[in-house]
Amino acid sequence: MRQIRYTQALNEALHEEMERDPSVMQLGEDIGPYGGVWEIHRGLLSKFGPMRVRQTPISECGFIGLAVGAAMSGLRPVVEIMYIDFITTAMDQVINQAAKLPLMSGGAVKVPLVIRGEQGSGTREAAQHSQNLESWFVHTPGLKVVMPSTPYDAKGLLKSAIRDDEPVMFLEHRLLYGEKGEVPEGEYVVPIGEGIVRREGKDLTVVSTSYFLLKVLEAAQTLEAEGIDVEVIDPRTLMPLDINLIVNSVQKTGKLLVVQEATVVASMGAEIVRQVVETAFDALQATPRVIGNAHVPMPYSPVLEDTCMPSRGDLLETIRQMAVGTRSKRIVS
Amino acid sequence: MKERLRLLELMVTIREFEELTRRLYKEHVIQGALHLYIGEEATAVGACAALRPDDYILSTHRGHGHCIAKGGDLKKMLAELAGRRTGYCRGRGGSMHLFAPDIGLMGGNGIVGGGIPLALGVAYAVRYNETDQVVVCFFSDGASNQGTWHESMNMAALWNLPLIFLCENNQYAATTPVADTLCVPDVARRAAGYGMPGEVVDGMDVEAVREATARAVSRARLGEGPSLIECVTFRYEAHCMVLADHRKRPKGETERWQGHDPIDLLEKRLLNDKQATSEEIASLRQSVLDKLQEAEFFARESEFPDPEEFRAEHERGNWQCVR
Ligand SMILES: Cc1ncc(C[n+]2csc(CCOP(=O)(O)OP(=O)(O)O)c2C)c(N)n1
Ligand SMILES: [Mg+2]
């Protein structure tokens, strides 16, 4: 099968959905002649014109609000936020408007909106350009949250997100943009809310998304040589979460580790552990764990950024420790 | 005359500093985001020349020039850009976020428009403390489309704050030309809507920028409130090190602006007015290069911050979850 880059997969999804449905439109900074700073909008302006591919001023609060209003009026806007960090300037429109209007209106209005953009740490861009904000959005009722890790999923999930009648936060990772993967030529979609087992194993369940998933898969490969058999689950969608897939796996392995790039306190990883503990406590043979970024604004200096993120070595060591089961099972009587 | 040479020296320092950062970026000594100020030197230097050392400025993601013009230490700047413990922010901030309250620099900002309300707050504190300091808030055309800008313009005028909105209209916001984002032909015109004076000046002419800023400063010091100054200038280089937007500009556009270069302009004036010889200018340039070489040496030789110390400093870091 052909291999394409993650950015190209996104570009194809945008082209195909705009061709399929005349109500689909794009909004965002620099998405016009340049085709977006990440080049995900290449070719859209010349094909669909400025009414459907609207390059905006740096006015995030305004144009996200515009997108919500347009969505209420029958359009299907797809908004690019250049770095997810900048969504903070538009939070009222996301949290108080987009997420709430469908319920508040008693269903009188729908908000078929996609807000997509990249996030992530590890590129030495310091505190205001290095956050992973998925947990904020998961925490807000009324939003769906999608986090594809492969070009295949990026394309298939973006198509589903655009066709969805609810607001969807579509979170990419800038270090995934250059990654290549198999994507078929023809039409397909990946449904929102379905996770996938990326690797089968019996010793330990590791749940991971987005760019960290690649590191987890590589670690699993390395540990195979040591006789450690890791099962890797990629939820792909965080809201709604495919919790059954995770619980079934934990029921088999008895151990759960969530690996994420987001800071851990009150995060998605913590939430996954909560749900597993509540539904499958008896299956657990070791204390479930979450590893992720330290609870500090990300410092610039490479040595400091590195100390704030789990390294490859940290990941391997954590999996090793959990796999051999050094922590005894807690018994509730 | 001495003052004119000082203006020239500062502009040359900024330009050569930026050339140096470009080299260090290629060597990965500087990493992450780096936005060059080349072409815009006259705005920072002209504006800061109208300020006292105890006046304040707020800067942007493209802030090296502001820091140098306000009297920043080249060694501490470069060390910060290289992520060293000897840097202005001990390696925590980097290029977009230089903080140096000792020289009145209250911070760069990675969020476009993020620093503007902060400038409002600094100006409020000045009024609160009843001193006669003033605040200059630097921003570019793109930021004038953020809600924060409009809200701050209103409050600054409403409460008569000693704040100068200093727009560096460099014709682009990333890849987007200013004509595609502004509903009026220039930013200065917007001042009228907020009841404050707005003025357009040639941002390549350092002395014109200084004069315009001096007028706004004296208004502000006398308690007559805020002003908006729009400096018309140009960014010669790419938006940042990972984009090539400057190669897609209309043909000849960059060259046209380079023909009106701020450094050349002042050099010509100095020569014409016989206030300096070309030898003197060459030796000024050489002394700037020497200082930068020292700063580079300092940055390269400086230690990185100690991760263990950092962890200890941040007790709430939840470090057990990193591993
Ligand atoms: C809120 C926000 N939106 C978008 C960006 C990404 N971004 C960084 S600089 C920039 C262009 C800024 O243009 P302008 O204000 O004119 O400043 P200039 O780069 O010209 O100095 C953009 C879009 C950001 N940093 N913050
Ligand atoms: Mg600009």
XYZ file of C-alpha atoms in Angstrom, chain B residues 33 52 64-65 78 98 105 111 124 150 186 196 204 209 215 249 261 300 306:
19
model
C 11.621 29.204 17.958
C 14.666 56.833 30.557
C 15.899 40.641 20.736
C 15.995 44.158 19.290
C 22.841 35.051 24.221
C 13.307 37.574 27.596
C 12.008 44.943 30.083
C 1.319 34.574 22.529
C -1.594 51.053 35.884
C -8.701 46.596 21.420
C -3.199 51.569 8.631
C -6.159 58.832 21.546
C 13.181 52.884 8.889
C 10.812 57.161 15.453
C 6.224 63.443 21.838
C 6.916 37.404 -1.460
C 17.619 50.325 5.071
C 29.112 28.761 24.748
C 21.256 21.550 36.560
